[in-house]
CSV table of C-alpha atoms in Angstrom, one decimal:
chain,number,residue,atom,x,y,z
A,1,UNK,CA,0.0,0.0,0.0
A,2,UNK,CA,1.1,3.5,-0.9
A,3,UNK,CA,1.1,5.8,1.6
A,4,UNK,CA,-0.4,9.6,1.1
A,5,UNK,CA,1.9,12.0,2.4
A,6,UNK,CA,0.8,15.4,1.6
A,7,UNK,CA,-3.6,14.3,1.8
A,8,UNK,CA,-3.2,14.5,5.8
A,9,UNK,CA,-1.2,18.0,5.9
A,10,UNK,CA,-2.1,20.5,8.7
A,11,UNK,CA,-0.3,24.1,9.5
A,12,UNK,CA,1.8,26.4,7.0
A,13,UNK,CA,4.4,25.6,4.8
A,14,UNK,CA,7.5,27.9,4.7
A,15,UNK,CA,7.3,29.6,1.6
A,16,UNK,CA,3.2,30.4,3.1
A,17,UNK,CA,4.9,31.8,6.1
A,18,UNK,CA,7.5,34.0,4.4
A,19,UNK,CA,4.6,35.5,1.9
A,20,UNK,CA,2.2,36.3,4.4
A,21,UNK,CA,5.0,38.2,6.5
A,22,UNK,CA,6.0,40.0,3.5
A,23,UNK,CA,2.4,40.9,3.4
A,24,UNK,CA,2.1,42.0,6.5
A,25,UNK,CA,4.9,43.9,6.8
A,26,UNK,CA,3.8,46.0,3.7
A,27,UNK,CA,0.7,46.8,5.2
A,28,UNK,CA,2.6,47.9,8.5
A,29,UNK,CA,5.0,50.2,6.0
A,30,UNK,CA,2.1,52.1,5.2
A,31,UNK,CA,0.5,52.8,8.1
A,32,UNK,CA,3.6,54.0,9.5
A,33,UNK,CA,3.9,56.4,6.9
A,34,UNK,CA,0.4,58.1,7.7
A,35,UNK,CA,0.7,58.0,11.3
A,36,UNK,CA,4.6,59.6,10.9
A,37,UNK,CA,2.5,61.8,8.5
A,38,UNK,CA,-0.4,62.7,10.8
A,39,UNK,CA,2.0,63.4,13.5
A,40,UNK,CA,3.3,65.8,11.7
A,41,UNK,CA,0.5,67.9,10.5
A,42,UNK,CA,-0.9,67.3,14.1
A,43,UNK,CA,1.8,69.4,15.6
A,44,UNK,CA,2.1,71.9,12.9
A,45,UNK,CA,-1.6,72.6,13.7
A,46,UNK,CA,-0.9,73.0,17.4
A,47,UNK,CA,2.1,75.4,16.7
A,48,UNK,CA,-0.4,77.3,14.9
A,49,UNK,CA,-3.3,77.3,17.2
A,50,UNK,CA,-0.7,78.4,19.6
A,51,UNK,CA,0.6,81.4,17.9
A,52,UNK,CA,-2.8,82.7,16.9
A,53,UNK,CA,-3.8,81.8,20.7
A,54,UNK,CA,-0.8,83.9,22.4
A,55,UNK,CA,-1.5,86.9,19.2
A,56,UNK,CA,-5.1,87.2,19.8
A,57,UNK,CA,-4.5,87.2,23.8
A,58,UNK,CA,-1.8,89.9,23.4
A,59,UNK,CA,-4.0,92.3,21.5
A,60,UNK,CA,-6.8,91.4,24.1
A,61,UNK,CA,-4.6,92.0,26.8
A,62,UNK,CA,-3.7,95.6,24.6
A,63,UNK,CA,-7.0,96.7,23.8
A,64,UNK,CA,-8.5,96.5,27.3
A,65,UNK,CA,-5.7,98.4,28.9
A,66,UNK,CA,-6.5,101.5,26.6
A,67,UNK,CA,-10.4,101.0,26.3
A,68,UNK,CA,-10.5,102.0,30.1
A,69,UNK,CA,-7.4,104.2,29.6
A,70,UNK,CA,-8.2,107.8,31.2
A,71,UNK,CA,-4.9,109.2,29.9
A,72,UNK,CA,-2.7,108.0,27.1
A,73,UNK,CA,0.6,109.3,26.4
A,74,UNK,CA,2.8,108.1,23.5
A,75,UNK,CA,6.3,107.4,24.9
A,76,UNK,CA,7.6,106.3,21.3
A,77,UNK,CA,6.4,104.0,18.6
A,78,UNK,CA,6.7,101.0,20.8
A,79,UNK,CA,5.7,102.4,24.2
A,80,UNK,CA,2.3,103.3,25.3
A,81,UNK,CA,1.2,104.6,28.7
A,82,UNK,CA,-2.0,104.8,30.1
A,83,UNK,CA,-3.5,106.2,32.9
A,84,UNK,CA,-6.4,104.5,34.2
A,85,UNK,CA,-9.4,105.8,36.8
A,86,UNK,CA,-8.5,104.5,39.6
A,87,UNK,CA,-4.9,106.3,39.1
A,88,UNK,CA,-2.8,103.5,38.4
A,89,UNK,CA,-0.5,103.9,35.4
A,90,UNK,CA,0.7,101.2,33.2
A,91,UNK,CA,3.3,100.9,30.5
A,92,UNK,CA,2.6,98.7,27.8
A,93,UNK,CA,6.1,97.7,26.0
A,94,UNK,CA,8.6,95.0,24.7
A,95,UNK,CA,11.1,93.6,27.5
A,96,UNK,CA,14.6,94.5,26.9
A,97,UNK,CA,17.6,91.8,26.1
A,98,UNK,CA,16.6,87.8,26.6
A,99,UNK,CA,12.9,89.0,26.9
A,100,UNK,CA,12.9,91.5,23.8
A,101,UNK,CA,10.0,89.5,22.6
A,102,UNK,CA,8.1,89.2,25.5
A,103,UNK,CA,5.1,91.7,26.3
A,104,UNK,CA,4.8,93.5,29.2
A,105,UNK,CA,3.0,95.6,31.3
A,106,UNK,CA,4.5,97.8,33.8
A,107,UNK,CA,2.1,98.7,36.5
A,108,UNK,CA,3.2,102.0,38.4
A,109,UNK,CA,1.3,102.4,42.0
A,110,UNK,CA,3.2,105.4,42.8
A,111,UNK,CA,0.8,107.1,40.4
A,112,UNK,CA,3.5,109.2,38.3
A,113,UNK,CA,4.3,109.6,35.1
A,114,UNK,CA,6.8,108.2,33.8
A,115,UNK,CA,5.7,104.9,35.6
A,116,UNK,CA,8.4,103.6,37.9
A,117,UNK,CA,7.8,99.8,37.0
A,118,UNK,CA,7.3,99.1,40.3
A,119,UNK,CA,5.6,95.3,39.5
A,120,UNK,CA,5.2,94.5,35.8
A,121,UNK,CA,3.5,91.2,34.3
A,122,UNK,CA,4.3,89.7,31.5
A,123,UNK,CA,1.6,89.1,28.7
A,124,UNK,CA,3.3,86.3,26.5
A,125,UNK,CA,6.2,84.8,26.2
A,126,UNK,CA,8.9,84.9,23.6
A,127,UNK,CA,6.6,85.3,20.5
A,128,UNK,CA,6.0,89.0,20.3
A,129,UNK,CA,8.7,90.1,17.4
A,130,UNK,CA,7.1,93.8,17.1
A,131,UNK,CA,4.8,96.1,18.6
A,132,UNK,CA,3.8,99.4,17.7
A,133,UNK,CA,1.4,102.2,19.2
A,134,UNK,CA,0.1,105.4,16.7
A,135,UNK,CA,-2.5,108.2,17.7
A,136,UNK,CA,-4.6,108.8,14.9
A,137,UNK,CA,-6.9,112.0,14.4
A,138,UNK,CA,-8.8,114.0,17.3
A,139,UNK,CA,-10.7,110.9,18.5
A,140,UNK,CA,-7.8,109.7,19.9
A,141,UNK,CA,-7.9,106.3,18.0
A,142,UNK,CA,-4.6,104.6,19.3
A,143,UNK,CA,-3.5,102.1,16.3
A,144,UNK,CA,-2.0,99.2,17.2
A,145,UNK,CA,0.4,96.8,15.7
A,146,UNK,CA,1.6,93.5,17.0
A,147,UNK,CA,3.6,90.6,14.9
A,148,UNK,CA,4.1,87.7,16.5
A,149,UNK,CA,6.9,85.0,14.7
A,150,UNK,CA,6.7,81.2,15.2
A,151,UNK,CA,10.2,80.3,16.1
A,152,UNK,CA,10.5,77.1,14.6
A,153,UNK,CA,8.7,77.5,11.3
A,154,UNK,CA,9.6,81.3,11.3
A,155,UNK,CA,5.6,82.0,10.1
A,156,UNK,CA,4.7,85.4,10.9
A,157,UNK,CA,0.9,86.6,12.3
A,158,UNK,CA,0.2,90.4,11.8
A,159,UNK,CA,-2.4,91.8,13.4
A,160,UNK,CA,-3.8,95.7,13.7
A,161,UNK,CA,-6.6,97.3,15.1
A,162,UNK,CA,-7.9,100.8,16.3
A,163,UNK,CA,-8.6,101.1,19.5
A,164,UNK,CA,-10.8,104.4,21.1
A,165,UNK,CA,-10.5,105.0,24.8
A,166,UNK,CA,-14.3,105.3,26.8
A,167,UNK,CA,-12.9,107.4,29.5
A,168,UNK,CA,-10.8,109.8,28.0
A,169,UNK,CA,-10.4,113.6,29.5
């Protein structure tokens, strides 16, 4: 009697093995492509969200301080100071050095201009690559100009708006 070898055969061959590896490990190649890809527009996305974030807060932070101004005085194109009711004064300016590019605001309690900078805040953090203050016609529309740069893509926001103080003298 002649026995059947190959009738009774259970499990993978080799060369089954080897192909359906290969297979697999195409499919993987892909997929780490689009998830390396994703990744990447994910946190190009955040990088943005966070510079319009930080922009938008900055003029926020800007606007309010001279809505409710009772006194503005233009130091120089990148210096404003306001006067407020309740007699505090506040400078509104770049930092100087390392924090060039961080926005502040120098609160004066001493109530005298030119504000001593007796406790200051900042606003945001290294983003803020220009700022500048104009006084526009007898309404006393203060201009305002911030840029804000992305340091690692090196993407520039611009944004201006007109401001007009409620409490002016």
């Amino acid at each position: 009697m002649k026995r059947k070898y190959f009738v009774a055969q259970h499990g993978l061959t080799l060369i089954e093995l080897v192909i359906g590896m290969a297979l697999i490990l195409c499919l993987l190649s892909g997929i780490v492509g689009l998830f390396s890809g994703s990744l990447k527009v994910w946190v190009f996305g955040k990088q943005q969200s966070h510079i319009n974030q930080t922009a938008r807060i900055a003029m926020d932070s800007i606007v309010k301080e001279i809505r409710y101004a009772q006194q503005i005085t233009l130091k120089n194109t990148s210096s404003l100071v306001v006067a407020k009711v309740n007699g505090d004064i506040r400078m509104l300016q770049l930092g100087e050095g390392l924090h060039s590019k961080t926005l502040y605001v120098i609160i004066d309690k001493t109530k005298s201009i030119p504000p001593g900078g007796i406790s200051s805040s900042p606003i945001t953090e290294n983003l803020v690559t220009n700022l500048q203050f104009a006084q526009h016609g007898k309404g006393k529309a203060v201009l305002v100009t911030l840029e804000v740069t992305n340091e690692s893509t090196g993407e520039r926001k611009l944004l201006q708006t007109a401001c007009y103080p409620l409490n002016l003298q």
